[in-house]
PDB file of C-alpha atoms in Angstrom:
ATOM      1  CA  UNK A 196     -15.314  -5.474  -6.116  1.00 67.00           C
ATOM      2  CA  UNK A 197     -13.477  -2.051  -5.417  1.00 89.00           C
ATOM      3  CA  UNK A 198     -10.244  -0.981  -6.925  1.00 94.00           C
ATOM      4  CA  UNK A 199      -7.847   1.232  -5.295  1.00 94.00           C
ATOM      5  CA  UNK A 200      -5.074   3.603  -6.015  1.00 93.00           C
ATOM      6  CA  UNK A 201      -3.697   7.033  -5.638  1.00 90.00           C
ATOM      7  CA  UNK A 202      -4.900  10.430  -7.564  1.00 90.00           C
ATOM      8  CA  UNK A 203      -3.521  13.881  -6.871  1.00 88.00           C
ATOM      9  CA  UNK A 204      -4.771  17.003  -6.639  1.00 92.00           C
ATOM     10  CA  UNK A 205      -4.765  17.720 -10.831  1.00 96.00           C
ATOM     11  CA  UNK A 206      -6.401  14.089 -11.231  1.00 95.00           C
ATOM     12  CA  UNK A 207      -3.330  12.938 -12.528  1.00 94.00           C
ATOM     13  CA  UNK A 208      -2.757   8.697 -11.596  1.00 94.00           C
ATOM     14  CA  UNK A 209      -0.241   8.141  -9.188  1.00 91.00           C
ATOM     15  CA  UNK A 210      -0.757   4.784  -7.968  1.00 92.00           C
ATOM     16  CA  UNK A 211      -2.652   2.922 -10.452  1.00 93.00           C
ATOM     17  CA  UNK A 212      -6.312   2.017  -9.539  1.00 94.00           C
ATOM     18  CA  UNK A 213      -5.761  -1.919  -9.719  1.00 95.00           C
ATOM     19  CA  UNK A 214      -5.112  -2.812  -6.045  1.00 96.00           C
ATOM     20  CA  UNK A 215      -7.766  -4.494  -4.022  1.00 95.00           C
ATOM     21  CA  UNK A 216      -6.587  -3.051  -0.859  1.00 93.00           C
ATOM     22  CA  UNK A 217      -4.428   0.111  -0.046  1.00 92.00           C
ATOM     23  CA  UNK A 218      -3.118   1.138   3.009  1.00 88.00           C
ATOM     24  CA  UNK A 219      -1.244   3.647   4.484  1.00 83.00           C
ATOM     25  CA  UNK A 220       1.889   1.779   6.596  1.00 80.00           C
ATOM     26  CA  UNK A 221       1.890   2.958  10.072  1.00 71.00           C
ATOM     27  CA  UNK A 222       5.472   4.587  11.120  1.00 66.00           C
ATOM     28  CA  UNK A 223       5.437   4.523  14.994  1.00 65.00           C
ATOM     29  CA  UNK A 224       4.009   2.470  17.885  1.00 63.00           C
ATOM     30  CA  UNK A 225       1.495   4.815  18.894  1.00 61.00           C
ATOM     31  CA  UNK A 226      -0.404   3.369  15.672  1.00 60.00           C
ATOM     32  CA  UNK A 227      -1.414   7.211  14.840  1.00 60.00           C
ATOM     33  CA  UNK A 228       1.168   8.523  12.253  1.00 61.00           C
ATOM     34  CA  UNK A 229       1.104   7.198   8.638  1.00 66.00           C
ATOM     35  CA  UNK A 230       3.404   6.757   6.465  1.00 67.00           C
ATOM     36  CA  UNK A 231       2.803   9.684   3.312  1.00 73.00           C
ATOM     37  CA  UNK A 232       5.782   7.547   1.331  1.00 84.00           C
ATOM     38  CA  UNK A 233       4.797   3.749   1.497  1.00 87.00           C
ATOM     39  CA  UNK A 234       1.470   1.825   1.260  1.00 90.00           C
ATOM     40  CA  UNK A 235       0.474  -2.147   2.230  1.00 91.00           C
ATOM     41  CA  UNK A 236      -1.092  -3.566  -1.251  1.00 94.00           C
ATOM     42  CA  UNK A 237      -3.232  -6.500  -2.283  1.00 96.00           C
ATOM     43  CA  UNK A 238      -3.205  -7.522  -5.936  1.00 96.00           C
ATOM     44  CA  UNK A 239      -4.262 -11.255  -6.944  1.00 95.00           C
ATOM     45  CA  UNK A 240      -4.902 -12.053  -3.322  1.00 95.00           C
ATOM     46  CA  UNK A 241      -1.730 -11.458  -2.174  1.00 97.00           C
ATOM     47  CA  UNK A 242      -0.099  -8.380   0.036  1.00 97.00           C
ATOM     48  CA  UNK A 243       2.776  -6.627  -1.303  1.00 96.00           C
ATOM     49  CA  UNK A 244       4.777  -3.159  -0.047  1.00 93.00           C
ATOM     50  CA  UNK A 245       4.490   0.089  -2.903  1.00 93.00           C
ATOM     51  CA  UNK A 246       6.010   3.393  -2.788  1.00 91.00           C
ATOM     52  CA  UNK A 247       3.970   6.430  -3.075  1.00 88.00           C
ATOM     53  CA  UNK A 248       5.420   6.621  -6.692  1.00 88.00           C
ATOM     54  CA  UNK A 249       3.971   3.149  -7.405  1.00 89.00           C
ATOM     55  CA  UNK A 250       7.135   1.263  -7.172  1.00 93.00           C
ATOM     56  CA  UNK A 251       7.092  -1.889  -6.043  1.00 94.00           C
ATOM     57  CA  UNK A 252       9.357  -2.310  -2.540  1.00 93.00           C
ATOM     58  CA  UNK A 253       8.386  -5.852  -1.605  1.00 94.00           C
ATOM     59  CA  UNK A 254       6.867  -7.902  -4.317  1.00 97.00           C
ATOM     60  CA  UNK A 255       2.990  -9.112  -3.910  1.00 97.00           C
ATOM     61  CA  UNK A 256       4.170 -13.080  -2.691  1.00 98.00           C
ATOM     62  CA  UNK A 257       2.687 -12.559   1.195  1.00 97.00           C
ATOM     63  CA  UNK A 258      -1.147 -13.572   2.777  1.00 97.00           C
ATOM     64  CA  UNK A 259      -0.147 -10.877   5.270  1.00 94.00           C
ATOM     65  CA  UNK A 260       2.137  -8.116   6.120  1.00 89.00           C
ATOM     66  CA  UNK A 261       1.729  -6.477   9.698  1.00 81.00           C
ATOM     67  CA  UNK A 262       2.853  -2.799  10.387  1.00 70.00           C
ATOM     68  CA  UNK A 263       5.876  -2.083  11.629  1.00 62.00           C
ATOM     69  CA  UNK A 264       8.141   0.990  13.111  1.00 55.00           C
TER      70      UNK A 264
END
């Protein structure tokens, strides 16, 4: 299985690479325009919501989390 995260430009670890799934949230209802600050996560199954810093907004307790604007 894959493991996801977030490295910049200098290869420094942003977001660590532990998540199963990481997704840009979408920010409007066009569905084109992602979100550069906030990503959908799955870790142990479970969604969660984490900033681009890595911090976790809404903890990793939900099967699903849809996009919203």
């Amino acid at each position: 299985s894959h493991q996801h995260g977030v490295v910049n430009g200098n290869g420094q670890i942003i977001i660590p690479i532990m998540y199963e799934n990481l997704t840009g949230v979408r920010i409007n209802s066009n569905k084109t325009a992602w979100s550069q600050e906030y990503y959908t996560a799955r870790l142990h199954r479970k969604m969660g919501i984490i900033s681009k810093n890595g911090d976790i907004i809404l903890p990793f307790e939900y099967d699903i989390i849809y996009d919203f604007n």
